[in-house]
XYZ file of C-alpha atoms in Angstrom:
560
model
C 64.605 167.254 238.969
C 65.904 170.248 241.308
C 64.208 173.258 241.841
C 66.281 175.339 239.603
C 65.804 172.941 236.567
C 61.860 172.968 237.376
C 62.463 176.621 236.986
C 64.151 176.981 234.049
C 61.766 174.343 232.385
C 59.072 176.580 233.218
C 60.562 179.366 231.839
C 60.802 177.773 228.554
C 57.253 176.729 228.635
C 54.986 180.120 230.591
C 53.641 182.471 228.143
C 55.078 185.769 228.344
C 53.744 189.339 228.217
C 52.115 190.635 225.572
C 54.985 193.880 225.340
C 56.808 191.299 224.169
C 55.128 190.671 220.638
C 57.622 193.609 219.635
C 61.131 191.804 219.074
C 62.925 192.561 221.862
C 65.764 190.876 220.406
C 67.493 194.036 218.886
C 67.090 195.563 222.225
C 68.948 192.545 223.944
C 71.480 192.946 221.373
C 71.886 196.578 222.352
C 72.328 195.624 225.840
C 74.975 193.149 224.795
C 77.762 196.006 224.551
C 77.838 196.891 228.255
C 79.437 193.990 230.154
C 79.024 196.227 233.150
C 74.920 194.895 233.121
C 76.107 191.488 234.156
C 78.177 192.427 237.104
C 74.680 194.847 237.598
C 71.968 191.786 237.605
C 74.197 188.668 238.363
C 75.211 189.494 242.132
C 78.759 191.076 241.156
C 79.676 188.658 238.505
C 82.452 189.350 236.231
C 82.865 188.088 232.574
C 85.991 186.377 232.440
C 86.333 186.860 228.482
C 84.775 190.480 227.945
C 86.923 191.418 225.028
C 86.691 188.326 222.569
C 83.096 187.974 223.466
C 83.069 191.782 222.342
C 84.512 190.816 219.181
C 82.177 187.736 218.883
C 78.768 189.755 219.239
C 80.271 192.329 216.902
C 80.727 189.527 214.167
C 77.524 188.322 214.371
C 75.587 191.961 214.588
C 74.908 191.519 218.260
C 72.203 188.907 217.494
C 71.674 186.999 220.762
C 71.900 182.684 220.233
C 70.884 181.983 224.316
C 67.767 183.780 224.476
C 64.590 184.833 222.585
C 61.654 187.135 222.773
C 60.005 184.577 224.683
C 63.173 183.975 227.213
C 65.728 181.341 227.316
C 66.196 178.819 224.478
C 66.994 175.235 225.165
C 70.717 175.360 224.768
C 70.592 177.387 227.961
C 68.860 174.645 230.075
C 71.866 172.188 228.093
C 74.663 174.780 229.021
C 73.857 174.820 233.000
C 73.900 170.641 232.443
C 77.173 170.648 231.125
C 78.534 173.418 233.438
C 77.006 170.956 236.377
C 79.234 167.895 234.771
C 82.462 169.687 235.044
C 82.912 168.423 238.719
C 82.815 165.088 237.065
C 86.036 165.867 235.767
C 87.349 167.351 238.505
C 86.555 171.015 237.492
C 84.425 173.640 239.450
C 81.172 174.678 238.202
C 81.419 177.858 239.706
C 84.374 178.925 237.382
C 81.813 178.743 234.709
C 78.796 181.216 236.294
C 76.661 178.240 237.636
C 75.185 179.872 240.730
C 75.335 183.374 239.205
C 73.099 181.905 235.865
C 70.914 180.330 238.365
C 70.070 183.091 240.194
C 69.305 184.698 236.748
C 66.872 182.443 235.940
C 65.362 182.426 239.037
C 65.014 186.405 238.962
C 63.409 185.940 235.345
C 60.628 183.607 237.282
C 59.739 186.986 239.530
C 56.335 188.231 239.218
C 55.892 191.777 238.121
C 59.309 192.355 236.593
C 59.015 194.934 234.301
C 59.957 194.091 230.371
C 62.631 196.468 230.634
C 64.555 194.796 233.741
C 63.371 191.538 232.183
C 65.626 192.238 228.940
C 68.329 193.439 230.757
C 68.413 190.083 232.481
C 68.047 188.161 229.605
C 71.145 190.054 228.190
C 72.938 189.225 231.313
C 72.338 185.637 230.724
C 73.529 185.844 227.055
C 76.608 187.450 227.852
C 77.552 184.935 231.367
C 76.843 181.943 229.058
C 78.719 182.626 226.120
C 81.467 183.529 228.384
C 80.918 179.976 230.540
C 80.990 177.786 227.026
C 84.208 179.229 225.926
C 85.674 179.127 229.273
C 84.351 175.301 229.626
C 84.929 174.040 226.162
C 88.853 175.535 226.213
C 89.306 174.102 229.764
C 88.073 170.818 228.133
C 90.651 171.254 225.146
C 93.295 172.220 227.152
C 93.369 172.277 230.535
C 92.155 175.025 233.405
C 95.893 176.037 234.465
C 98.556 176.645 231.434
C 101.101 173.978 232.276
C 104.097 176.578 231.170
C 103.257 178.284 234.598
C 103.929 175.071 236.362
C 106.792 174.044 234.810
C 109.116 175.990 232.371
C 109.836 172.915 229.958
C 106.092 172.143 228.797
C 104.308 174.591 226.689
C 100.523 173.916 225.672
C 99.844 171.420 223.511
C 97.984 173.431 221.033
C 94.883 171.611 220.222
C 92.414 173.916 220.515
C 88.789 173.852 218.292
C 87.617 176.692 216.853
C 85.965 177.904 219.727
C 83.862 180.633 218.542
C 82.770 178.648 215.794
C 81.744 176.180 218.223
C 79.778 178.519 220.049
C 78.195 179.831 217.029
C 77.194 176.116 216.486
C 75.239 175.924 219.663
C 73.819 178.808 219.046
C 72.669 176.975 215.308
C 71.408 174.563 217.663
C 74.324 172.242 218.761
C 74.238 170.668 222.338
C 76.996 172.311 223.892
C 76.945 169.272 226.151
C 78.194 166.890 223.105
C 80.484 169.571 222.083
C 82.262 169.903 225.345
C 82.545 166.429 226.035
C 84.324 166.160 222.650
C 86.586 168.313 223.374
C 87.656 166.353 226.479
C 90.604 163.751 226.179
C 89.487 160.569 224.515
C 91.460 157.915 226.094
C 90.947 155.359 228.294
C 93.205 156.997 231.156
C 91.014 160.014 231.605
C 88.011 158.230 231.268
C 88.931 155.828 234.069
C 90.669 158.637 236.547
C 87.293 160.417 235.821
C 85.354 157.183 237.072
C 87.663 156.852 240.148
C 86.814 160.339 241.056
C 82.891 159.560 241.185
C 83.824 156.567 243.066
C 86.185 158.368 245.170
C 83.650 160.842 246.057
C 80.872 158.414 246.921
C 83.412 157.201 249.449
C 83.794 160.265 250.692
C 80.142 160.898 250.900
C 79.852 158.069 252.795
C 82.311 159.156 256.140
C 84.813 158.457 253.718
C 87.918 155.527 255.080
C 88.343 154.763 258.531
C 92.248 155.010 259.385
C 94.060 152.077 261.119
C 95.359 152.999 263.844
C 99.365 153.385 263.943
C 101.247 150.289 265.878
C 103.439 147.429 265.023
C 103.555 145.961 262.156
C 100.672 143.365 260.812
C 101.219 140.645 259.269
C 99.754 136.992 258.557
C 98.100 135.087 261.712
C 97.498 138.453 263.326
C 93.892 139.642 264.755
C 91.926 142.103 266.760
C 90.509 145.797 266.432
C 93.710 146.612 264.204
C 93.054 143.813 261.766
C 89.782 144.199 261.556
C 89.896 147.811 260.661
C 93.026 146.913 257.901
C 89.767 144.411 256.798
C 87.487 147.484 256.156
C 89.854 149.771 254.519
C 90.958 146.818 252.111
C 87.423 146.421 251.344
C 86.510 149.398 251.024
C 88.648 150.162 247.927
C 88.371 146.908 246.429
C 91.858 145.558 247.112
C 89.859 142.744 249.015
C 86.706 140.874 248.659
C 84.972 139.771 252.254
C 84.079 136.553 249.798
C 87.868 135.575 249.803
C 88.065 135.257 253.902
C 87.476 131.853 255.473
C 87.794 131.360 258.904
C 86.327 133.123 262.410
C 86.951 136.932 262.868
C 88.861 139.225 261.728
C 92.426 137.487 260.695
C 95.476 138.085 259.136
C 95.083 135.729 256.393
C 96.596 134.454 253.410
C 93.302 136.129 251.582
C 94.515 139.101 253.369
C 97.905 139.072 252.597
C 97.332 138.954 248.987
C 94.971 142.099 249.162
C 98.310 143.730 250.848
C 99.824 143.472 248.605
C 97.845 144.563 246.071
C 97.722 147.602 247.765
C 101.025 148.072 248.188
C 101.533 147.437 244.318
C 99.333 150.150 243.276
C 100.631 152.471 245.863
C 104.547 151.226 244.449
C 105.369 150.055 247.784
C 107.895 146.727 248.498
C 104.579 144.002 247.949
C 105.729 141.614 250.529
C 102.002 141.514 252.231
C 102.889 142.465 255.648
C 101.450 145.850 256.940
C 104.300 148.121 258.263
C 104.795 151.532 258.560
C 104.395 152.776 254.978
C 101.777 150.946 254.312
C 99.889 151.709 257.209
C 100.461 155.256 256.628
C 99.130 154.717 252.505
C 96.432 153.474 253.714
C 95.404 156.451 256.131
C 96.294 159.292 253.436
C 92.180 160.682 253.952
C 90.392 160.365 250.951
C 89.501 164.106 250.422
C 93.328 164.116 249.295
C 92.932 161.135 246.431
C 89.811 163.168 245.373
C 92.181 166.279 244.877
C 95.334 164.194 243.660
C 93.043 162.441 240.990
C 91.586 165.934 240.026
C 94.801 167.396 239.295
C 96.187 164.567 237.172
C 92.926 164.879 235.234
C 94.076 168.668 234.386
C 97.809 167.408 233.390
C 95.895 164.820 230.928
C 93.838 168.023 229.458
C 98.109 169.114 228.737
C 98.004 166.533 226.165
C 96.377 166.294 222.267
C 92.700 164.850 222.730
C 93.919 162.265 220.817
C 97.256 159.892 221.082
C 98.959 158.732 218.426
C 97.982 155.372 218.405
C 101.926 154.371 218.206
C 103.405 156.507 221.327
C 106.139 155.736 223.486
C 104.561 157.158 227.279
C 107.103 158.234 230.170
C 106.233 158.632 233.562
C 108.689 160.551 235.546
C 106.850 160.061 238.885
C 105.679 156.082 237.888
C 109.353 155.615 236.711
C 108.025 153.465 234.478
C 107.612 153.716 229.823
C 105.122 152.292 227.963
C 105.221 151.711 224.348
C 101.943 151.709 223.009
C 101.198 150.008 219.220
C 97.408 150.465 217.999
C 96.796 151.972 221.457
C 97.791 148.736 222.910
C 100.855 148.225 225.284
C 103.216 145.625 223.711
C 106.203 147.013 226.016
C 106.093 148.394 229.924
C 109.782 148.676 231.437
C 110.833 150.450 234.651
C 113.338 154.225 233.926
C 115.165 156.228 236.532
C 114.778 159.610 236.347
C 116.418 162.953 237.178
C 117.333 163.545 241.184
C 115.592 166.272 242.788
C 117.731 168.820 242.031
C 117.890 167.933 238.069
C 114.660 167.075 237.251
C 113.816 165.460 234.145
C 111.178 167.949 232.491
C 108.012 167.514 230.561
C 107.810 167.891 227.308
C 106.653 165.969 223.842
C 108.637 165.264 221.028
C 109.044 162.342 218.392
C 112.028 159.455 218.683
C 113.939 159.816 215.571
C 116.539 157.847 215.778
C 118.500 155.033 217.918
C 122.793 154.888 218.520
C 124.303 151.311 218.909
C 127.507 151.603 221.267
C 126.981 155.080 222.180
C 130.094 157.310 223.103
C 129.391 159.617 225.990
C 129.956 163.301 225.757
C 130.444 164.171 229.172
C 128.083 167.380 230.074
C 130.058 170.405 231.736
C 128.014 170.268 235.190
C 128.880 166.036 235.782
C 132.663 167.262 234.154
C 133.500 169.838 236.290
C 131.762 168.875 239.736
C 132.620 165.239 239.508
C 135.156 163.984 237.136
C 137.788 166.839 237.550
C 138.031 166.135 241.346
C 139.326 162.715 240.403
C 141.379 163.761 237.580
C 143.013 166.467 240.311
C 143.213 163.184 242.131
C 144.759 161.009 239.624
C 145.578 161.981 236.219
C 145.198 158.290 234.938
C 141.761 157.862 235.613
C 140.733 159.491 232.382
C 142.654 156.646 230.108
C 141.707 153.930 232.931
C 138.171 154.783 232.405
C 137.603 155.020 228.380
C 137.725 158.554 228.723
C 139.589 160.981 226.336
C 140.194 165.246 227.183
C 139.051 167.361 224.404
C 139.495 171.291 223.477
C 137.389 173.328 221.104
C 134.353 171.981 219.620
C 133.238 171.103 215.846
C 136.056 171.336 213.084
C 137.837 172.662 215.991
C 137.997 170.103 217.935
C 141.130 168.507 219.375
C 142.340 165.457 221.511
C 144.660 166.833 224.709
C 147.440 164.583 226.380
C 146.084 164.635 229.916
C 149.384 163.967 231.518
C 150.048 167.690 229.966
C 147.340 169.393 231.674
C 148.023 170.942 235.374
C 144.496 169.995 236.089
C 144.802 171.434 239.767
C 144.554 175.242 238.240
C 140.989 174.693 237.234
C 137.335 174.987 238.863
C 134.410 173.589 237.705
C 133.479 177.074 236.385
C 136.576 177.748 234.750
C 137.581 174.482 232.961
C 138.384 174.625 229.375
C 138.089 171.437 228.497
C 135.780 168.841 227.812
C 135.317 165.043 228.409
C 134.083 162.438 226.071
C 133.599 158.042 227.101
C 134.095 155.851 224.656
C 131.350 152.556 224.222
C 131.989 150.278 226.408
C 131.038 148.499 230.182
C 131.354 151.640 231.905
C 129.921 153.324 229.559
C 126.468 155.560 231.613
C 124.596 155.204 228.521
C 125.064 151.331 227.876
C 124.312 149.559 224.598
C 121.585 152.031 222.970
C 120.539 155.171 223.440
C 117.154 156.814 221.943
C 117.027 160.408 220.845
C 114.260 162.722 220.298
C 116.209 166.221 219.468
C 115.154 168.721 221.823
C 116.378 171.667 223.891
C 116.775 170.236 227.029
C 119.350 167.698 225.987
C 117.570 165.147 227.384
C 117.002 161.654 225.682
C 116.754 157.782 226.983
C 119.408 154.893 227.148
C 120.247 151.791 228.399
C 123.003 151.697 231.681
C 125.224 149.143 232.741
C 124.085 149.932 236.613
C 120.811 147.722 236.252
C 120.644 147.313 239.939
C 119.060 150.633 240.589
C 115.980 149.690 239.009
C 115.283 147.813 241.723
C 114.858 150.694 244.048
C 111.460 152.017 244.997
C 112.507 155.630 244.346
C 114.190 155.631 240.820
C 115.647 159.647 240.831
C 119.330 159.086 239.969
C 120.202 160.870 236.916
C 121.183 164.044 235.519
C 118.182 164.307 234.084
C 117.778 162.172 231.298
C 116.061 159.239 231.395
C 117.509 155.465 231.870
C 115.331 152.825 230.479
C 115.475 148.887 231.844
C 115.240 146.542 229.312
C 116.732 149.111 226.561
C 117.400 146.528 224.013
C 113.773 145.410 223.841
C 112.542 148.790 223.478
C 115.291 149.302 220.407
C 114.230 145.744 219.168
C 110.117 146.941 219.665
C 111.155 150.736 217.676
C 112.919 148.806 214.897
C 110.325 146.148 214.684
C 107.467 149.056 214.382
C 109.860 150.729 211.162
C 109.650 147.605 209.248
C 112.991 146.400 209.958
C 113.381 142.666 209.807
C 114.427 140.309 212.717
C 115.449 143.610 214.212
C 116.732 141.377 218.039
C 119.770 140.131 215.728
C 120.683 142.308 214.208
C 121.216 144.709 217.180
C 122.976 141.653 218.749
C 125.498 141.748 215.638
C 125.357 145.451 215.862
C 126.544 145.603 219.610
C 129.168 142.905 219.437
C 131.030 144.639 216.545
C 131.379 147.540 218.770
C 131.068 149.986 216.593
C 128.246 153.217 217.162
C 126.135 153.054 214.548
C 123.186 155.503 214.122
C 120.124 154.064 213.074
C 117.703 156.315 212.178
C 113.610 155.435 211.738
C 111.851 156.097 208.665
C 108.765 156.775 211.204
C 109.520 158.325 213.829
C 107.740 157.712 217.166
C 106.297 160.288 219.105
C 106.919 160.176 223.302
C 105.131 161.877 225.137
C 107.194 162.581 228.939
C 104.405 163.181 231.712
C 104.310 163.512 235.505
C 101.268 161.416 236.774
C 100.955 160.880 240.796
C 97.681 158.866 240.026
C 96.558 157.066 237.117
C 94.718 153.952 235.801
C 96.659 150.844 234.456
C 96.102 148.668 231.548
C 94.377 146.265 233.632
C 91.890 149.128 234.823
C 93.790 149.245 238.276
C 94.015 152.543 240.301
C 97.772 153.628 241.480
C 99.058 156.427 242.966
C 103.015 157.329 243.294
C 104.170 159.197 245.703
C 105.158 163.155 244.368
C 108.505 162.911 243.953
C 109.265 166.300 242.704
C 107.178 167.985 244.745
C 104.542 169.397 241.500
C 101.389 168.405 243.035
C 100.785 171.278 245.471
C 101.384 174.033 243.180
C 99.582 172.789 240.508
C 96.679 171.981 243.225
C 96.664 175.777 244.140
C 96.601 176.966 240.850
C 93.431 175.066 239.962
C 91.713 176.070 242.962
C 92.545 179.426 242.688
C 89.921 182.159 241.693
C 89.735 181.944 237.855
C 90.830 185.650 237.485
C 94.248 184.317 238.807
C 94.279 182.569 235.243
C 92.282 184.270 233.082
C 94.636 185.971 231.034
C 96.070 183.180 229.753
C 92.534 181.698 228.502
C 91.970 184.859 226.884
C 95.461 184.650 224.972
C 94.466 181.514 223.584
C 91.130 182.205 222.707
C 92.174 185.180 220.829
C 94.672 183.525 218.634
C-alpha cells in the first residue's frame, strides 16, 4: 500500500471533531456552486466539466455523493483506483485530477485545520471527482480525442451510457471501478493491445531493447557480437525461445531463422529469415515508441461500439488486410489494397447491403479527366478497344455519344462534359463482384483482375476504394451468412452468364473500416504496420495534449 492510500484509509477510519456532529453536509452543498474553490484548495486545478456538473448538483439539490460529515466515503478511495488504472489503457491519470485529489486528501490529514477550511476541502474533492468519473467513464465509452478532428470521414460512434446516471449510481454506492471498466471496449483486441502495453512497459522498465548495431546483412551460419545481440532482441519479445538453440555461441541458426521471420511477419516485412536492412532497422524502433503506438491504437478502438456485432466484416487500411468475422470468429482473412497517399481510403462504419455480379464501371470524373482523356486525345479508339462507352447527361437524361464525333482535344480535365462508363469484363477495375455499403464517400470493395499487386508489401494503389483478394470467397462467405444455398455455384453460373446482377442481402452485414498501426491477431500475436498515411503523429499529439485542448468536445457530448 502507498502512502497516499494509507492516507486516505485513515481518513475513512480517524474520528473527527466534535463541530462536526452538526451536518455539515448542507454546507458542502453550498460550497458546491463556486467551482472557483477547487482551483482555490487543489493547487490551481481547473474542472474540466464545470457547467454539466452545475446542472448535475442542481438536479440532485446540491447533496454531495463523495463525501460525508465524517470525510470521504469509500467510492472516493475506489475513484483514485480507477483513475490510477487508466495508464493501463494507455490513458493519463493526470487528465482525471489524480495528483490534485491526492494532495486533497493529504491536506484533509493536516492537524489543526479548522472545520471551515476542512469543508471547503471536502467540497473541492466532491466537485474534482465528479468531474474525473465523467471525464474517465466517457473517455472509456468513447475515446479521449474525437476522431472527427483527426480525420473528416469518421464521426463518433455514439455509444455513450448515461453518464450522469452512472455517476448518480456510484454515488448510490456503485464501484465506479466496475462501471468504468464496462464502459471500456469488450473485445479481445483491446484487451490484448492493453496486455502488450503492460508488457511493453515492463520492458521498458527494464533498460528497455538493446539495438543491433547497423552492418551487413545476417543471415544463417553467421556469428559474433551482431548475432548475439539479434539473439537478445529476438528473445526479448518472444519471437525466439533460447530453448530452441542447439549448438556453441551465438549462431545464425535455423532456430534463428525461423524467429526472423516471425518477426518480420508481424512487422509485414518479406519473411525470408535473413536480417537486412529493414529488419534490422524494425528491430531497433526503441520501445518507448511501441508503448506510444500501442496507446494510440487503444484510443482508435475506444472510436468503435463497446460491442461488435458478432457478424462484422473488419478492414484495415494500414494492415491491408479484411476479416470477416461470424459469431466473433474469423471464418475469412484476405489481403485489400487501399487508397494511394494522396486518395486515402477514409474511416468510417456502415452495413454491406448488397453484392453486383459482373459489375459495369462508372468511371469517376477525377480517373476520367486526368487519365483516360489523355489517351482518348491520344487515340479516339481506345474507348471501344477497351469496353468503354462516352456518355452525356445523367439519369432519364442520359445519352450514349459516338466518340469518333467528339473533338476530344478542346477539353481539360476540369471542363469535360462527358462521362465514361466500362462494361463487365477482363479489364474491367472492379472484376467479378463488387460489395456496396451506400455511403457518402463513394467508396465500396471489389474484386480486380490485377491480382498481382497483392503481392506487394505496401498495398496503396487505388482511388480510394478498397480492392479485396479472394473477392469471390468473401461474396460466397456474405451469401452463405443470408441463408442462400450452395451460394460458390451459383455465383459461378452467375459470372459466366455475364450478366450484372444485383444481389441484395436480406441481412445486411455491418463493416467496420479502421486504421490500426498495431494490433493483436487471432492467434494472440502482436503486429505492427508501418503508418502508411501518416495518422499516427497527429493523433499521438492530440492525446498527449493538455485536456483543455479537448475539452469542449467532452462537454458537447456529455451534455446531449
Amino acid at each position: 500500500m502507498n502512502l497516499r492510500s494509507g492516507i486516505l484509509l485513515c481518513l475513512l477510519c480517524m474520528p473527527f471533531p466534535a463541530a462536526w456532529a452538526q451536518s455539515l453536509s448542507d454546507e458542502v452543498g453550498r460550497d458546491l456552486k463556486s467551482p472557483a474553490i477547487v482551483t482555490q484548495f487543489s493547487g490551481g486545478e481547473t474542472l474540466r466539466l464545470p457547467v454539466p456538473l452545475a446542472g448535475f448538483y442542481a438536479a440532485r439539490h446540491d447533496a454531495p455523493g463523495w463525501v460525508a460529515d465524517a470525510g470521504p466515503l469509500p467510492a472516493a478511495q475506489q475513484m483514485l483506483e480507477a483513475i490510477r488504472r487508466s495508464r493501463d489503457d494507455g490513458l493519463s491519470p493526470t487528465d482525471y485530477h489524480f495528483h490534485a485529489l491526492n494532495g486533497l486528501l493529504d491536506s484533509l490529514h493536516e492537524e489543526g485545520l479548522p472545520p471551515e477550511a476542512r469543508r471547503q476541502r471536502l467540497a473541492a474533492l466532491e466537485l474534482l471527482l465528479s468531474d474525473a468519473f465523467l471525464l474517465l467513464d466517457l473517455h472509456a465509452a468513447n475515446g479521449r480525442v474525437n476522431p472527427a478532428d483527426m480525420t473528416p470521414q469518421k464521426a463518433r460512434a455514439g455509444i455513450l451510457e448515461p453518464l450522469f446516471q452512472q455517476l448518480n449510481a456510484v454515488m448510490s454506492g456503485a464501484d465506479p471501478v466496475a462501471l468504468i471498466e464496462n464502459n471500456e471496449p469488450h473485445n479481445f483486441e483491446y484487451r490484448s493491445l492493453r496486455a502488450a502495453l503492460s508488457r511493453y512497459r515492463a520492458i521498458e522498465a527494464g533498460g528497455g531493447f538493446q539495438p543491433v548495431p547497423a552492418g551487413s546483412t545476417l543471415r544463417v551460419g553467421d556469428s559474433g557480437a551482431r548475432v548475439e545481440l539479434l539473439i537478445a532482441r529476438l528473445e526479448a519479445d518472444g519471437d525466439l525461445n533460447s530453448a530452441d538453440i542447439t549448438g556453441p555461441g551465438a549462431v545464425y541458426g535455423p532456430a534463428v531463422s525461423a524467429a526472423v521471420k516471425r518477426f518480420q511477419s508481424r512487422y509485414g516485412l518479406q519473411s525470408d529469415g535473413v536480417a537486412g536492412a529493414a529488419t534490422i532497422a524494425a528491430m531497433n524502433e526503441p520501445v518507448e515508441q511501441l508503448i506510444e503506438r500501442l496507446r494510440l491504437n487503444m484510443e482508435r478502438w475506444r472510436w468503435l461500439p463497446r460491442d461488435l456485432p458478432a457478424t462484422r466484416v473488419m478492414v484495415n487500411i494500414a494492415g491491408f488486410h479484411a476479416i470477416l468475422f461470424d459469431q466473433d470468429k474469423s471464418v475469412l482473412d484476405a489481403k485489400v489494397i487501399v487508397g494511394q497517399t494522396a486518395r486515402q481510403t477514409p474511416e468510417f462504419n456502415d452495413q454491406i447491403r448488397y453484392l453486383v455480379v459482373n459489375p459495369s464501371w462508372d468511371v469517376p470524373a477525377s480517373i476520367a479527366g486526368e487519365e483516360l482523356l489523355p489517351k482518348v486525345q491520344a487515340d479516339s479508339g481506345y474507348l471501344k478497344r477497351h469496353g468503354y462507352v462516352a456518355l452525356q447527361g445523367w439519369g432519364a437524361a442520359e445519352r450514349e455519344i459516338d466518340p469518333a464525333s467528339v473533338n476530344w482535344k478542346q477539353w481539360t480535365a476540369e471542363t469535360l462534359p462527358y462521362h465514361f462508363r466500362q462494361a463487365p469484363g477482363p479489364e474491367n477495375p472492379l472484376g467479378k463482384v463488387k460489395f456496396i455499403f451506400p455511403n457518402g464517400f463513394d467508396v465500396y470493395m471489389h474484386d480486380t483482375p490485377a491480382q498481382e499487386l497483392f503481392g506487394a508489401s505496401r498495398c496503396t494503389f487505388s482511388h480510394g476504394c478498397i480492392r479485396v483478394a479472394r473477392a469471390m470467397d468473401l461474396a460466397a462467405a456474405l451469401l452463405k451468412l443470408d441463408g442462400r444455398r450452395d451460394p460458390a455455384e451459383f455465383l459461378a453460373r452467375a459470372v459466366a452468364s455475364g450478366q450484372t446482377q444485383r444481389l441484395d442481402l436480406d441481412h445486411p452485414v455491418p463493416i467496420y473500416i479502421v486504421y490500426l498501426t498495431a494490433w493483436v491477431n487471432g492467434a494472440g500475436v502482436l503486429e505492427f504496420r508501418p503508418d502508411v498515411y501518416e495518422r499516427d503523429p497527429e493523433l499521438l499529439h492530440a492525446l498527449n495534449a493538455p485536456l483543455a485542448e479537448n475539452s469542449s468536445c467532452c462537454i458537447a457530448s456529455v451534455q446531449h
